[in-house]
Amino acid sequence: MAHGFVPTLRLMMLWLALVTLAGGARAQLPQPGKNAIAASLVPESRIVVPGKTATLALVMKPKPGWHGYWKNPGDSGIETQIAWTVPAGLTAGPIQYPVPDRLLVAGLMNYVYKGDYAQLIDVAVPAGVAPGTRLPLRATVDYLACTEEVCVPETATVALELEAGSAASPDRARFDQYRAAMPRPLGSPARFELKDGRFRLAIPLPASIALDEPYFFPLTDGALDYSKPQSVSRSGDNLIVETAAPAGAQPLSSVEGVMKLNEDLGLSLTAAPGAVPADGQPLSANASGVTVATVLAALLGAIVGGLLLNIMPCVFPILSLKALSIAKAGGDERSVKREALAYTAGAVLVCLALGAALLALRAGGAAAGWAFQLQDPRVILVLLLLITAVALNLAGLFELPAITAGGRLAERGGIAGAFWTGALAAFVATPCTGPFMGAALGAALVLPAALALAIFAGLGFGLALPFLLLGFIPALRRRLPRPGPWMGRLRRVLSVPMFLTALALAWILGRQAGVDGMALGLAATLFLALALWWVGSRQDRPRAWLPLIPAALAAAAVIAVVPTAATAPQAAPTAALAAEPFSEARLAALQQENRPVFVYFTADWCITCKVNEKGALQSASVEKAFKDKNVAVLVGDWTRGDAAIGRFLASHGRSGVPLYLVYRPGQPVEILPQLLTTGMLISAIAR
Amino acid sequence: MNKKLVAGAAVLLLAAGAFAIPRAITYFDEPDVQLVDLAVGGAAPDFTLADATGRQVSLAQFRGKPVVLEWNNPGCPFVKKQYGSGAMQRAHAAAARDGVVWLSVNSSAPGKQGHMDAEEAREFIAESGARPAAYLLDPQGAVGRTYGARTTPHMFVVDPSGKLAYAGAIDSSGGSDNPAAPVRNHVLAALAEVRAGKAVSVPTSRPFGCSVKYG
């Protein structure tokens, strides 16, 4: 390269600029006087009302490839500084930052904004300003603009003129958009722990909240190592964030930051030192981090998980008997191979079908996880009946050709028998998948559908693997013990784990559908057992299966009536209070009618709100008191940060939920505390 | 033969599965580069680098004297401010006078902002009037990562016994030009305390500036 030239510092900078220019237009250095991030100051309303607060937006527009920094810039960068020149009496508040993004460059973590962003600033206008007075505001803003290659500290002078008046004319649409990008206050206290080089944070958050690439942006410096990965797990109604603490971390009295849950929602929080629960259920991986390695690892995990399922109490008996039947079948190499393939097909297809159903449910918006089908007591009941039948079969009550391969059916149609055995094994195995497969299947749920299905198929393949090996490796078959009368004894012994599985299912049914549901289920099981006993006693006669018809009808009837309410997701929390959606117009109309109104604001991510809704707001005595007084209930759901609700909250001096308001005819509005009690509600409307 | 194959495959599958099931899922790709965090009070890791004159320089050879490590990138505006005002050159001179070893380290990777070969580094030193004891070239970023150098400038002070006495920003300005706030030079203050045999009153601060342009 140009060895001959003598670079001065300036020449070298020129050279650098040329190098970076060659590397792409996005690394272009800004022209002098033209900032890489343009800054401007915009008022929500040019007319401001004396005695009130006006909001300004510092609008930043980075050129393509450039980024600006959050309040805590991360490993490098600096915080934006703003110096105001304003008329006497006027005071400008701190810069409010929208939820940032992260940018990892060569191992350094930066907290940044890559696209246009707006920082909000509240300005208090003194009460004594005469209407018509012009209020010129000027500010010098120092901030850092960077690409991945270069950084430029920039200075912008921004100015605008406000005018005192009696009525503001706010730029609603634009400022609603700016406010939507701001973090919302969590409301509930979070806790953190700095121990053994780890930073751990517990954030109270209802377990039903969907998360997409959650990340904790710390405002407090020195709490955690910015560049280290964060792992997020769920422990009941707590979100647990864990990452590395910086070396030699000093004790901190509090940690502030923003927990970003997904692209649209960040929660600002302050955490106090305290005990953090152990890591809970891992969350599913983020789709953007998908690599061939993670897919292969998940696939391998699924296959191994499937393999492990073979020794589960609910699967092992089915399986070992199938293996023995193969041993008994003896020499015919081709039919053994065909049976092994049919068994594999059955197992894989059932896993695929369950996986596809799960993906479809999730695509429909349901928060279903693997073994989702087990959340429905009707499915539990079907499994209970099925497992009991298998157990009774193993115990010798009746003969089932497909499973024991002892009957005529199997001799004729060994392949169909093998297929259904595989299908049965896979279906029965799902309750056992949880502990082994959680992570791999969790990963499957966020992969593209085709890859996810491949992982489900891997699970079925792993389940069928021992069989495939037996079918295709004669040497393994020869290692199987010789058939003999001991097989009958083993079969009866193996019925014990099956009965235990049935017991566990009955317990789950009881948990889901209550004592009545469990009793109904056990009655259906007893009925089935009697029918099967009858079947067994007349097995050698024609139409031996007729007694099963009334049993099947009875089971169907039970399935139809078994209560499912216990598992239904938390229904509209205030069903008891007959709430209407909140709007200011509706509130005004109700007040015109001289009705007392109870207004409350909630959000799915607000655990305090949920506690109140499950407690005081749902109590029968509150319902009665409200009915007696003809109280109207309006509920505002702020989960999505509805702008109208946001403004209403702000007008009551709140930046977040919960907020509980009682309007009584002819009296000023009363704001109730954030933690409600039944007595508090009743006395509030009684006044 | 077959049996051994099958058994081997099964063991392999099980072993792979153990790694495939993580405890909790991690929320972004592991950084390809891991920076080490050093605790102040611990031993400053030794290293050997070539300087702008081609001489091999190691930290251990200065045992018995205080050493300053300055992460440098002449293209970074925050570094330019230090050199443009002459503050950094004055600090170099004062260090030389007081028996302090000042080592400037450049960890910019080839093709990244601030990367220089030995000749370019010599020209930079001559041009700027810098007077470090040595200007060290760390194009692989190995020493930068060992020290967890994040920004230019990022400063470290090593006491005569080889322990890390200070890590962080060059001063208390936070990178801003606000003339109202008095600025404390953390490095010079730490050096004065180290030379007086006292505990460093501000042993860490948050480094500011451009990110180190690692490869």
PDB file of C-alpha atoms in Angstrom, chain A residues 70 72 74-75 111 191-201 215-230 241-258 269-273, chain B residues 37 150 204 206:
ATOM      1  CA  TRP A  70     -29.248   5.092  25.589  1.00  0.00           C
ATOM      2  CA  ASN A  72     -26.457   3.934  29.933  1.00  0.00           C
ATOM      3  CA  GLY A  74     -23.046   0.081  27.730  1.00  0.00           C
ATOM      4  CA  ASP A  75     -19.374  -0.869  27.365  1.00  0.00           C
ATOM      5  CA  TYR A 111     -27.104   0.026  24.279  1.00  0.00           C
ATOM      6  CA  ARG A 191     -35.210  -7.976  43.768  1.00  0.00           C
ATOM      7  CA  PHE A 192     -31.599  -8.603  42.854  1.00  0.00           C
ATOM      8  CA  GLU A 193     -28.676 -10.602  44.166  1.00  0.00           C
ATOM      9  CA  LEU A 194     -24.948 -10.123  43.499  1.00  0.00           C
ATOM     10  CA  LYS A 195     -23.263 -13.305  44.617  1.00  0.00           C
ATOM     11  CA  ASP A 196     -20.424 -15.567  43.522  1.00  0.00           C
ATOM     12  CA  GLY A 197     -19.734 -13.468  40.448  1.00  0.00           C
ATOM     13  CA  ARG A 198     -23.327 -13.706  39.267  1.00  0.00           C
ATOM     14  CA  PHE A 199     -25.985 -11.016  38.970  1.00  0.00           C
ATOM     15  CA  ARG A 200     -29.480 -12.411  39.437  1.00  0.00           C
ATOM     16  CA  LEU A 201     -32.727 -10.477  39.165  1.00  0.00           C
ATOM     17  CA  TYR A 215     -33.298  -8.644  27.899  1.00  0.00           C
ATOM     18  CA  PHE A 216     -32.480  -6.558  30.952  1.00  0.00           C
ATOM     19  CA  PHE A 217     -30.932  -3.155  30.197  1.00  0.00           C
ATOM     20  CA  PRO A 218     -29.297  -1.940  33.417  1.00  0.00           C
ATOM     21  CA  LEU A 219     -29.217   1.769  34.153  1.00  0.00           C
ATOM     22  CA  THR A 220     -27.119   1.260  37.264  1.00  0.00           C
ATOM     23  CA  ASP A 221     -23.481   0.837  36.306  1.00  0.00           C
ATOM     24  CA  GLY A 222     -21.444  -1.943  37.904  1.00  0.00           C
ATOM     25  CA  ALA A 223     -24.335  -4.350  38.472  1.00  0.00           C
ATOM     26  CA  LEU A 224     -23.677  -6.680  35.588  1.00  0.00           C
ATOM     27  CA  ASP A 225     -21.207  -7.357  32.823  1.00  0.00           C
ATOM     28  CA  TYR A 226     -22.823  -5.850  29.734  1.00  0.00           C
ATOM     29  CA  SER A 227     -21.197  -8.110  27.179  1.00  0.00           C
ATOM     30  CA  LYS A 228     -22.042 -11.409  28.853  1.00  0.00           C
ATOM     31  CA  PRO A 229     -25.108 -13.328  27.703  1.00  0.00           C
ATOM     32  CA  GLN A 230     -28.185 -13.148  29.896  1.00  0.00           C
ATOM     33  CA  VAL A 241     -32.596 -12.946  34.759  1.00  0.00           C
ATOM     34  CA  GLU A 242     -29.115 -14.274  35.398  1.00  0.00           C
ATOM     35  CA  THR A 243     -25.806 -13.087  34.020  1.00  0.00           C
ATOM     36  CA  ALA A 244     -22.208 -12.445  35.035  1.00  0.00           C
ATOM     37  CA  ALA A 245     -21.410  -9.659  37.483  1.00  0.00           C
ATOM     38  CA  PRO A 246     -18.392  -7.459  36.735  1.00  0.00           C
ATOM     39  CA  ALA A 247     -15.148  -8.454  38.412  1.00  0.00           C
ATOM     40  CA  GLY A 248     -14.836  -6.903  41.855  1.00  0.00           C
ATOM     41  CA  ALA A 249     -18.456  -5.780  41.851  1.00  0.00           C
ATOM     42  CA  GLN A 250     -19.220  -3.539  44.828  1.00  0.00           C
ATOM     43  CA  PRO A 251     -22.408  -4.007  46.859  1.00  0.00           C
ATOM     44  CA  LEU A 252     -25.251  -1.897  45.473  1.00  0.00           C
ATOM     45  CA  SER A 253     -28.232  -0.526  47.363  1.00  0.00           C
ATOM     46  CA  SER A 254     -30.491  -0.681  44.323  1.00  0.00           C
ATOM     47  CA  VAL A 255     -30.395  -1.534  40.637  1.00  0.00           C
ATOM     48  CA  GLU A 256     -32.438   0.388  38.097  1.00  0.00           C
ATOM     49  CA  GLY A 257     -33.071  -0.649  34.535  1.00  0.00           C
ATOM     50  CA  VAL A 258     -35.486  -1.574  31.804  1.00  0.00           C
ATOM     51  CA  LEU A 269     -38.035  -1.083  37.321  1.00  0.00           C
ATOM     52  CA  THR A 270     -36.021  -0.591  40.459  1.00  0.00           C
ATOM     53  CA  ALA A 271     -34.719  -3.672  42.238  1.00  0.00           C
ATOM     54  CA  ALA A 272     -33.779  -3.834  45.910  1.00  0.00           C
ATOM     55  CA  PRO A 273     -31.313  -6.360  47.327  1.00  0.00           C
TER      56      PRO A 273
ATOM     57  CA  ASP B  37     -12.623  -8.282  33.712  1.00  0.00           C
ATOM     58  CA  ARG B 150     -13.311  -1.321  26.264  1.00  0.00           C
ATOM     59  CA  THR B 204     -12.286   2.347  39.397  1.00  0.00           C
ATOM     60  CA  ARG B 206     -16.491   4.026  34.168  1.00  0.00           C
TER      61      ARG B 206
END
